[in-house]
XYZ file of C-alpha atoms in Angstrom:
546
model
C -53.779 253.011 -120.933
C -50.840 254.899 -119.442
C -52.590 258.301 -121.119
C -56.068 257.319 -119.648
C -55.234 255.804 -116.436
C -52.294 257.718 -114.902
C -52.544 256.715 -111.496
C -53.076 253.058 -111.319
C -50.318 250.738 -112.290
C -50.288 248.363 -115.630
C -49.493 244.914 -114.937
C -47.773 242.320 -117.634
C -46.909 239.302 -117.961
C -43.359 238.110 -119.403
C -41.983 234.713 -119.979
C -38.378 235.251 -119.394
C -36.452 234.318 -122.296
C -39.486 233.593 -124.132
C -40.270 237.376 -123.767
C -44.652 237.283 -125.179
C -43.846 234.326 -127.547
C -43.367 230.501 -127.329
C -39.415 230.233 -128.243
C -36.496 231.149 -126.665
C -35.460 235.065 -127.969
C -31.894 235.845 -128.596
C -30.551 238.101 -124.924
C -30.362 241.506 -127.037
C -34.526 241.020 -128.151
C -35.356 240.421 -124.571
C -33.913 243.526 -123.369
C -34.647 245.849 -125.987
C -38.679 244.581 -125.272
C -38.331 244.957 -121.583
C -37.517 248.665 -122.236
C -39.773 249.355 -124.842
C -42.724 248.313 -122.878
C -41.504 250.053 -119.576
C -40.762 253.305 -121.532
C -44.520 253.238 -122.807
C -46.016 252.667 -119.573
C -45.701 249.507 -118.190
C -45.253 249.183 -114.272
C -45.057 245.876 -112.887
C -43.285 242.882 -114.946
C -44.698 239.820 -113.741
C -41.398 237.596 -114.598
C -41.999 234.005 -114.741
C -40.312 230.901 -116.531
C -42.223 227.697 -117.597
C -39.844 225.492 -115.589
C -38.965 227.644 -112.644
C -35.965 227.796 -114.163
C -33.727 230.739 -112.202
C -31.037 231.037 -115.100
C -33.541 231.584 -117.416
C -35.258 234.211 -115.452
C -32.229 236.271 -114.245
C -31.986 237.884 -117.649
C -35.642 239.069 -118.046
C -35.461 240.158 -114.406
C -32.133 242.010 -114.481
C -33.955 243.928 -117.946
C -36.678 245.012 -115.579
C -34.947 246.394 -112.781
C -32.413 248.376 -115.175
C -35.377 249.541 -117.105
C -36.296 251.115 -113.024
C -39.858 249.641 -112.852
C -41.353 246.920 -110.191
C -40.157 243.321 -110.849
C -42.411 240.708 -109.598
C -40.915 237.418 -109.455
C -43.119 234.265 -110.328
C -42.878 231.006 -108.965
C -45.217 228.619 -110.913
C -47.047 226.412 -108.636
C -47.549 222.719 -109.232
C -48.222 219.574 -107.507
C -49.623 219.445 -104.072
C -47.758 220.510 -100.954
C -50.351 218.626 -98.986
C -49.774 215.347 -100.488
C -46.492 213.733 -98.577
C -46.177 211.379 -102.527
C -45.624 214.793 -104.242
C -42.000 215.345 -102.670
C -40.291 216.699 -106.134
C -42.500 220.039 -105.587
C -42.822 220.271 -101.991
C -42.867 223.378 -99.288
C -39.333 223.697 -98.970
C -39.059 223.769 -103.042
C -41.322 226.497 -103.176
C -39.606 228.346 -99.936
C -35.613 227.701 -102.036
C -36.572 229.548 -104.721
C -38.508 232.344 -103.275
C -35.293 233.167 -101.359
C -33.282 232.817 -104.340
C -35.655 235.203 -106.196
C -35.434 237.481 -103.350
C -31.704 237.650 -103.558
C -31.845 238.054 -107.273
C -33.352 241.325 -106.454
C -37.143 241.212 -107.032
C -39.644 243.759 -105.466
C -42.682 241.346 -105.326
C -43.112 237.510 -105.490
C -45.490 235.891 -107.044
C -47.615 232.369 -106.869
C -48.762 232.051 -110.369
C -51.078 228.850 -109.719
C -52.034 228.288 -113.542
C -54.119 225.677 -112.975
C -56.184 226.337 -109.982
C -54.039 223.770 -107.920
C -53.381 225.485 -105.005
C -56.160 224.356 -102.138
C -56.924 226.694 -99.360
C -55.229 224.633 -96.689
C -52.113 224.586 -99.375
C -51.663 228.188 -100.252
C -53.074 228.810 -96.559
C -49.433 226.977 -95.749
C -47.316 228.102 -98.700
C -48.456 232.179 -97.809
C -47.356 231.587 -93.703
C -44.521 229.819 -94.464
C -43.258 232.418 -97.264
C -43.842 235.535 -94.938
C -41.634 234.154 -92.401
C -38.420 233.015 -95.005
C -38.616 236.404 -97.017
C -39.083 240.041 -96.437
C -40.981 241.147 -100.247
C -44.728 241.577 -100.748
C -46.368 238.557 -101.938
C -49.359 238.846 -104.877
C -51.179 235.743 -105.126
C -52.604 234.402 -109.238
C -55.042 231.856 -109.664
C -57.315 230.338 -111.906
C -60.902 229.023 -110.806
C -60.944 225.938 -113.008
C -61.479 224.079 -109.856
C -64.691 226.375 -108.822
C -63.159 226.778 -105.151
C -60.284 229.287 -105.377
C -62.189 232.469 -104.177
C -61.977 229.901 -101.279
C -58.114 230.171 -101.378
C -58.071 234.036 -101.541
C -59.880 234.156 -98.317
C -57.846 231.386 -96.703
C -54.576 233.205 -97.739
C -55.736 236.925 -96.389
C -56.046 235.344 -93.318
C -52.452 234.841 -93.228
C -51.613 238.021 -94.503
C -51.364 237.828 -98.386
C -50.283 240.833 -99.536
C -51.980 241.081 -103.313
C -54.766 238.646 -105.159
C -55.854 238.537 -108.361
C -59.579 238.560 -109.517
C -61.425 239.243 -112.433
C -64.569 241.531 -113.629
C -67.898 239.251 -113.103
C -67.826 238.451 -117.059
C -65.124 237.534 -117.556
C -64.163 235.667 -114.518
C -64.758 232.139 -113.594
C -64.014 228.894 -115.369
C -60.634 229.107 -116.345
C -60.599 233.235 -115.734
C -59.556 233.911 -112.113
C -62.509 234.320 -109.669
C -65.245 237.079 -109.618
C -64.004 240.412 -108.352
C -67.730 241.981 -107.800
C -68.825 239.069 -105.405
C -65.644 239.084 -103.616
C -66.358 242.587 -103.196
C -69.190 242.421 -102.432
C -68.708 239.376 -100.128
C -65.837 241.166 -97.837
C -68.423 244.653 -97.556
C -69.180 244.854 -94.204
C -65.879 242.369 -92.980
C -62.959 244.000 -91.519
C -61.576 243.454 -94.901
C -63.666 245.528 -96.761
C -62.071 246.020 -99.935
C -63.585 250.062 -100.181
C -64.220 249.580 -103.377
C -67.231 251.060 -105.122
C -69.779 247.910 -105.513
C -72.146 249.815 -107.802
C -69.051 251.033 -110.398
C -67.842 247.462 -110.230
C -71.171 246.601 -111.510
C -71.491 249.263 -113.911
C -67.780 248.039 -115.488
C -69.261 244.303 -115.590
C -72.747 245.513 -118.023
C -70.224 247.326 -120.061
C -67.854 244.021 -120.836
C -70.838 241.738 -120.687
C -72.378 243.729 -123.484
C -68.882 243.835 -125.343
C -68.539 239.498 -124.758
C -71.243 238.893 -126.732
C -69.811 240.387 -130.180
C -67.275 237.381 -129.316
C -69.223 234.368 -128.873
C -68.982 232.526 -132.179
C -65.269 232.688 -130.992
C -65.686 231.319 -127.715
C -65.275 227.296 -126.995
C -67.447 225.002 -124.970
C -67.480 226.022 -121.192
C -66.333 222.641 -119.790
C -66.940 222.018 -115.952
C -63.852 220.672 -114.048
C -63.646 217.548 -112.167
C -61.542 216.452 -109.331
C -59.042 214.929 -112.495
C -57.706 218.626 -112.664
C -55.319 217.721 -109.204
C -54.238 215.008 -111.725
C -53.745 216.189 -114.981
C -53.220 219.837 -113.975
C -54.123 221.942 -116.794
C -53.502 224.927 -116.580
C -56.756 227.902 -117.308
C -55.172 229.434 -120.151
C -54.644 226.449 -122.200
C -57.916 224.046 -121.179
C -60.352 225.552 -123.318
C -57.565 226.442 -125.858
C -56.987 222.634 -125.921
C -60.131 221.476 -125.904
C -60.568 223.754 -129.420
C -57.830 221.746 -130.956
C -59.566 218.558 -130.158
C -62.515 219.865 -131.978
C -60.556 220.890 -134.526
C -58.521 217.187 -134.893
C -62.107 215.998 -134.771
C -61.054 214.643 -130.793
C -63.611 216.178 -129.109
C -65.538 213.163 -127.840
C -62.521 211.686 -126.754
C -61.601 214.684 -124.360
C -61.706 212.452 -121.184
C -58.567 210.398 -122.961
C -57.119 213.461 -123.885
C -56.719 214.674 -120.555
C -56.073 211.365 -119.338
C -52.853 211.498 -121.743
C -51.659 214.671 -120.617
C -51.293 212.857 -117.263
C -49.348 210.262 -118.830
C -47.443 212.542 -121.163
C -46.397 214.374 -117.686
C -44.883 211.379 -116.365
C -43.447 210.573 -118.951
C -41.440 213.700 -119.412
C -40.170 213.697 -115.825
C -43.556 215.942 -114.085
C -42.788 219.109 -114.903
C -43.958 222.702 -114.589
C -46.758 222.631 -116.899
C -47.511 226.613 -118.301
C -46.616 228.312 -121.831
C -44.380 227.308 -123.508
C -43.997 223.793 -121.865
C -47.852 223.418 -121.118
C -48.261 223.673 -125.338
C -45.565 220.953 -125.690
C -47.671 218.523 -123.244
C -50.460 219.624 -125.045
C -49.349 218.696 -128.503
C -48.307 215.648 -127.519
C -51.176 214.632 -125.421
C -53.136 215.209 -129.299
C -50.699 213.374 -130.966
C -50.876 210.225 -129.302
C -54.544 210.308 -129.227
C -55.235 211.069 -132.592
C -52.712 208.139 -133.606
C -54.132 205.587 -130.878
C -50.416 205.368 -129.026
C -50.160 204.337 -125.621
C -47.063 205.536 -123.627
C -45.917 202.082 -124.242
C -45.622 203.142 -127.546
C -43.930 206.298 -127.243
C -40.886 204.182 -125.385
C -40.726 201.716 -128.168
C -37.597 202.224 -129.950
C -38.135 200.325 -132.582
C -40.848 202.579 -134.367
C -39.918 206.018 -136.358
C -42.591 208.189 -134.611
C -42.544 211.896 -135.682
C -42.975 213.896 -132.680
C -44.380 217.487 -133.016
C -41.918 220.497 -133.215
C -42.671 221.773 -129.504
C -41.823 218.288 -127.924
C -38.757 218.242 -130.112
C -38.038 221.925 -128.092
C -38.768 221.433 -124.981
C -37.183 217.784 -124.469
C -34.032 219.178 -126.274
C -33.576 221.968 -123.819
C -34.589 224.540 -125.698
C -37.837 226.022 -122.790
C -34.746 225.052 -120.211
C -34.338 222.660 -117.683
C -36.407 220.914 -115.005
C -35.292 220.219 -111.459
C -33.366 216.868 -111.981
C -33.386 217.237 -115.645
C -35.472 215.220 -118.488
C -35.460 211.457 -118.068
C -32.629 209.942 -120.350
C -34.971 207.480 -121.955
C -37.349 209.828 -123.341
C -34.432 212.501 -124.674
C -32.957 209.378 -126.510
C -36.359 208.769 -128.267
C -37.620 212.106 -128.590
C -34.434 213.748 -129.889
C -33.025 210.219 -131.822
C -29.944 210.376 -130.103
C -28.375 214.031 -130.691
C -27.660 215.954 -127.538
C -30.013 218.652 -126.156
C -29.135 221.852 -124.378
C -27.645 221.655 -120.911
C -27.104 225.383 -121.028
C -29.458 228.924 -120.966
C -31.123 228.918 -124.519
C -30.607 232.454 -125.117
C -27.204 232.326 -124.439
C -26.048 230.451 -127.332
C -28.285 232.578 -129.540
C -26.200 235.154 -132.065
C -27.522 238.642 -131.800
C -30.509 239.818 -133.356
C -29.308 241.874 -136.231
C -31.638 245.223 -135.056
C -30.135 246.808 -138.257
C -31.614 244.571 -140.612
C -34.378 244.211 -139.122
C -35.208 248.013 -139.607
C -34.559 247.566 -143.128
C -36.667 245.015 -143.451
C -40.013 246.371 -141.758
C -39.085 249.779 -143.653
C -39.474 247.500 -146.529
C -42.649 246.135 -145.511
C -44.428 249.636 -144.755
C -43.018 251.892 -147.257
C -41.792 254.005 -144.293
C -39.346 254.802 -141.338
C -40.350 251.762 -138.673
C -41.457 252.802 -134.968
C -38.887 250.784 -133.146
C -41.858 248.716 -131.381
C -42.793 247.392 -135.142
C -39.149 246.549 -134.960
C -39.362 244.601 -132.464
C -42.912 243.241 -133.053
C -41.473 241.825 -136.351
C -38.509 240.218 -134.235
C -40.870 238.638 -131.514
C -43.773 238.000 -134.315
C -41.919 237.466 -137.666
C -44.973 235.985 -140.112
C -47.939 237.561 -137.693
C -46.589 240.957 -138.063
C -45.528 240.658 -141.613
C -49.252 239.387 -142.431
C -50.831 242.059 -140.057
C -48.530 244.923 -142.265
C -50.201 243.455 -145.323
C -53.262 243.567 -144.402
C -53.187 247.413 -143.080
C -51.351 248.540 -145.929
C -54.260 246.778 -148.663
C -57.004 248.018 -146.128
C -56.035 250.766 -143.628
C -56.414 250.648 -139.876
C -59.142 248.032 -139.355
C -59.191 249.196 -135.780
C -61.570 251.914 -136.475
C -64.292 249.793 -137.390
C -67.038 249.252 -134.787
C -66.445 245.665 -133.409
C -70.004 244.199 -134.654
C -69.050 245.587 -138.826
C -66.089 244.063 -138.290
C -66.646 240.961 -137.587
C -70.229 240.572 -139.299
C -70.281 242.649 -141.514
C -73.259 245.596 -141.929
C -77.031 244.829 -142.583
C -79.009 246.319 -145.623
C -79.841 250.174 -145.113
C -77.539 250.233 -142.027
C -75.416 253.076 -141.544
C -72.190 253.768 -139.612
C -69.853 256.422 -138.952
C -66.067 255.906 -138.448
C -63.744 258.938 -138.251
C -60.253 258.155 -140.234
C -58.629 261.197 -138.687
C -59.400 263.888 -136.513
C -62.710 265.979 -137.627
C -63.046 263.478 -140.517
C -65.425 261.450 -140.433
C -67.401 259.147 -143.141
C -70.954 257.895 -142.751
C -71.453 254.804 -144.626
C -74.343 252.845 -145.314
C -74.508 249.674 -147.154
C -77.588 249.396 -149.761
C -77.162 246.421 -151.379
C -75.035 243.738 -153.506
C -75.722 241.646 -157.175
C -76.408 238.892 -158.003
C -72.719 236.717 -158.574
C -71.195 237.569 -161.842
C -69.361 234.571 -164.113
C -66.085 235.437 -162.856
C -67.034 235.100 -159.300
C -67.176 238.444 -157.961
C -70.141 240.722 -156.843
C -71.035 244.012 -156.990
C -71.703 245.866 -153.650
C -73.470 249.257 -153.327
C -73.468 251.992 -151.081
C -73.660 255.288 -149.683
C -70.105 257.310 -148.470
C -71.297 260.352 -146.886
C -74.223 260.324 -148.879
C -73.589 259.920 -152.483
C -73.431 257.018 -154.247
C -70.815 254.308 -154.310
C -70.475 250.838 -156.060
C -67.548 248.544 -155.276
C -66.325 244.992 -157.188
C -65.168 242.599 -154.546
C -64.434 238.623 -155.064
C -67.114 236.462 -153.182
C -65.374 233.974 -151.532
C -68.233 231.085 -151.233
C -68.279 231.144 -155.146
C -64.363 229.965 -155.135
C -65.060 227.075 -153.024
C -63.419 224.452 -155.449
C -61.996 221.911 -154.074
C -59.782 218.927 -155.346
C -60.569 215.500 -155.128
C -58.081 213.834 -152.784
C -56.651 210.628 -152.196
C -57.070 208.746 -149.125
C -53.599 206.987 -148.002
C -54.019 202.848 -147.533
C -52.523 202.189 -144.024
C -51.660 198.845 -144.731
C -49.447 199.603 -147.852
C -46.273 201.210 -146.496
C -45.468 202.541 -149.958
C -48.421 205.544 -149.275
C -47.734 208.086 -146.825
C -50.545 209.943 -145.144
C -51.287 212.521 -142.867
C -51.812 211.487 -139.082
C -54.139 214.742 -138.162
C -56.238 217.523 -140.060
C -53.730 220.316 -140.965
C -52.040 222.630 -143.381
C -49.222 221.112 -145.050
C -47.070 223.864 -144.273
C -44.120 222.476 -146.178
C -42.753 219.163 -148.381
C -39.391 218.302 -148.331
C -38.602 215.641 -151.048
C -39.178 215.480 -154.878
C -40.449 213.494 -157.469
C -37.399 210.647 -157.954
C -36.093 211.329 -154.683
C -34.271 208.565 -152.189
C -35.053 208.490 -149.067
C -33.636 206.465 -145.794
C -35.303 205.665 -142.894
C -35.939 209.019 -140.708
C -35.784 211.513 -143.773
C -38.387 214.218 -143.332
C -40.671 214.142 -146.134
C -42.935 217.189 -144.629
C -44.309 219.222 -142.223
C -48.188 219.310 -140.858
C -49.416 222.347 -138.927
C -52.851 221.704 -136.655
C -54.081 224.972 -134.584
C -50.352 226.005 -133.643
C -49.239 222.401 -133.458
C -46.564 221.588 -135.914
C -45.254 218.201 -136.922
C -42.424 216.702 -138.878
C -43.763 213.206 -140.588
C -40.378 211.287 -141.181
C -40.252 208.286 -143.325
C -40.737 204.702 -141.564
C -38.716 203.312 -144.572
C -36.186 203.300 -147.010
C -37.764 204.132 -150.114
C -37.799 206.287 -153.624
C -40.499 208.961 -154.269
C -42.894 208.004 -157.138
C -45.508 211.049 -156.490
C -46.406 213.497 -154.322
C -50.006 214.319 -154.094
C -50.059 217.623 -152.195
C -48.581 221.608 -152.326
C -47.256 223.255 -149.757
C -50.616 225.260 -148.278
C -53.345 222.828 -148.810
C -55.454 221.936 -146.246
C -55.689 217.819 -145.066
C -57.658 215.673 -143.384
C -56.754 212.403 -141.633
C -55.256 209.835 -143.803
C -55.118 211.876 -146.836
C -52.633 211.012 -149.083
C -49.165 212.959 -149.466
C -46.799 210.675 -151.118
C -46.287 207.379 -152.374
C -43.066 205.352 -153.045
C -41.916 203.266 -156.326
């Protein structure tokens, strides 16, 4: 971008300590990042933490302004400032830490309203109020779940907000932030005309709009918000997301009760900040206690072994930070069965990532001397890197390959060109492919520059065995089954082995939620039905007891 766009500055996004992941990195990771990305063209670090928590955002911020580009601090906007009842979040919350950000040295401040909370009249209030308390710029980000925050980006230029954030027409709206070319074109012949070209605007939007449809078998159901967004507040980037995982747990009629949940999962955890990481933890557990029928009554019933997923685990034991006032004690001592969470900064009780190794290890991987940003892509990304490696060193740089072959593949007699290096290019057109041989592979032929080719691949949809599994009896506490559709990504007892009440027998992942299923009982194990890999359904059974 940096090459092709000189003059206009790139923006990011960075989640403190959690640098572009979901877990706390150790202090020495963070940096190196920060400097990485500002040395290959990033401008302006948009520096926010999950909880608003300033000690987790000094160290990301401090990286950026030693790196010498623009830090924008975040504050992540929740609650209502117009609603007197909301008085843990309230104007002169918001107003604290903006001076405290200013003092910490940021250029720009930020409202990052995630969910599309922030009414007119609100950030009409917040904006005034903040221009009089500190002396930086102030870029307003929001998300138009609610349908109505173009609204808000009018009412806050009025007071004098500095920057807003919109999006190109399609890709905007929903839980995208609101349409750029009709607030363009809606300001033309104001006194705030934007003096932007209307007609390239447009010409950008065809181009993406063209480009979105390649994408939508991997696009969710557009779901229209409802005044229950001021209650559960969602945030954009993880409502659809969410709503995926539902359909994926097989919860997707029940989505009302999901986000009815993630209300009560909220208050249950204290009303936090809800954005990534923490947002995912609400999420998960939101899921959870739908998929298993719990009430919140439930969760504070201290008399059942409930197996809360990993990101719950995290975030009540400290590990995303702290909250203003902390977690409520009766939920840490259920969540985290009595051992003590983190008080302190995550990161700084985390050893030193070993950069060293780490080299070694990616040179490993790719046969080669590493770039330092695979370096550090393996440190941020461990298992997504090392599977991405894989895949380019068994089948080159997939990222030459026209979007549409990619992801569907070519039609009979059709012909493209990709060029694998400069002046070298290869024309290839796909002819045809057999009939499926006895050991479950095809034969597919075609044309490489011209001359014929013939190439022996495995076809997947003839190795579409499957085993017959057991389903687990709930009423026999003996058989131990699976609570949601997953992977079991890991078992953690043996044939023979004893067991005591709490022992983790083994690990469920569900579209990036992970779960620990701990045994209710004492017990000894008389089988286990599963390997570590296979795919399960609900109630499928994973291991019995003598």
């Amino acid at each position: 971008f940096r090459e092709k766009v000189p003059n206009i500055l790139t923006q990011m996004l960075l989640r403190a300590s959690n640098a572009v992941g979901y877990t706390n990195y150790p202090d020495n990771v963070v940096k190196a990042f920060v400097a990485e990305a500002a040395q290959t063209g990033m401008d302006v670090f948009r520096v926010f933490d999950a909880l608003n928590w300033v000690p987790n955002m000094k160290l990301a911020m401090d990286a950026v302004i030693d790196s010498g580009m623009i830090c924008e601090a975040s504050i992540c906007y929740t609650g209502d400032i117009l609603d007197p009842k909301r008085s843990k979040y309230d104007l002169k919350y918001y107003v604290n830490l903006a001076k405290e950000l200013e003092k910490m040295g940021a250029h720009i401040l930020a409202i990052k309203d995630m969910a599309g909370l922030c009414k007119p009249d609100a950030v009409s209030l917040l904006v005034k109020t903040l221009k009089q308390e500190i002396g930086i710029p102030i870029h307003f980000h929001t998300h138009d779940t609610a349908g109505i925050q173009a609204a808000s980006i009018f009412t806050a230029a009025g007071v004098d907000l500095d920057i807003a954030d919109a999006a190109m027409a399609p890709m905007s709206g929903g839980t995208s932030q609101p349409n750029l070319n009709t607030i363009v074109g809606a300001l033309q012949f104001s006194d705030r005309h934007t003096e932007l070209n209307a007609d390239s605007l447009d010409d950008i939007a065809t181009y993406w709009r063209a480009v979105r449809e390649f994408y939508l078998p991997f696009e969710t159901t557009v779901l229209p918000a409802t005044s229950d967004l001021y209650r559960h507040e969602m945030p954009g980037g993880q409502y659809t997301n969410l709503f995926a995982q539902a359909q994926a747990l097989g919860l997707s009629d029940r989505w009302t009760d999901v986000c009815e949940i993630y209300a009560k999962v909220n208050e249950l955890f204290g009303d936090i900040v809800k954005v990534t990481p923490t947002s995912k933890s609400v999420g998960d557990m939101a899921l959870f206690m739908v998929a298993n029928s719990l009430t919140p009554e439930d969760i504070l019933d201290t008399s059942r072994e409930l197996a809360f997923p990993a990101s719950v685990i995290d975030l009540i034991g400290g590990m995303m930070g702290q909250p203003p006032g902390g977690f409520p004690e009766q939920i840490k001592k259920i969540v985290l069965k009595g051992k003590p969470g983190l008080t302190d900064r995550p990161g700084a009780s985390l050893p030193p990532a070993d950069m060293d190794a780490a080299k070694k290890e990616v040179e490993a991987i790719l046969g080669r001397e590493p770039q330092n940003c695979e370096i550090l892509s393996y440190l941020l990304y461990h298992k997504v890197y090392t599977d991405f490696a894989e895949q380019q060193k068994k089948y080159g740089d997939l990222s030459k390959l026209a979007t549409p072959v990619f992801f569907y593949g070519q039609k009979i007699r059709e012909e493209f060109a990709v060029e694998i290096e400069t002046g070298k290019t290869l024309i290839i057109r796909y002819l045809t492919s057999s009939q499926p041989h006895a050991d479950g592979t095809r034969t597919v032929f075609f044309e490489l520059n011209g001359q014929p080719r013939d190439v022996t691949v495995i076809d997947q949809s003839e190795n579409s065995d499957t085993l017959e599994v057991l389903k687990a009896d709930p009423t026999d506490p003996k058989q131990i089954g699976t609570s949601m559709p997953g992977m079991v990504v890991a078992i953690a007892v043996e044939l023979g082995d004893k067991v005591s009440k709490g022992d983790k027998l083994f690990s469920l992942e569900a579209m990036k939620m992970e779960s620990t299923i701990s045994a209710e009982t004492p017990g000894t194990v008389a089988q286990v039905h599963i390997k570590p890999g296979s795919q399960v359904n609900t109630g499928d059974l994973i291991i019995t007891f003598e």
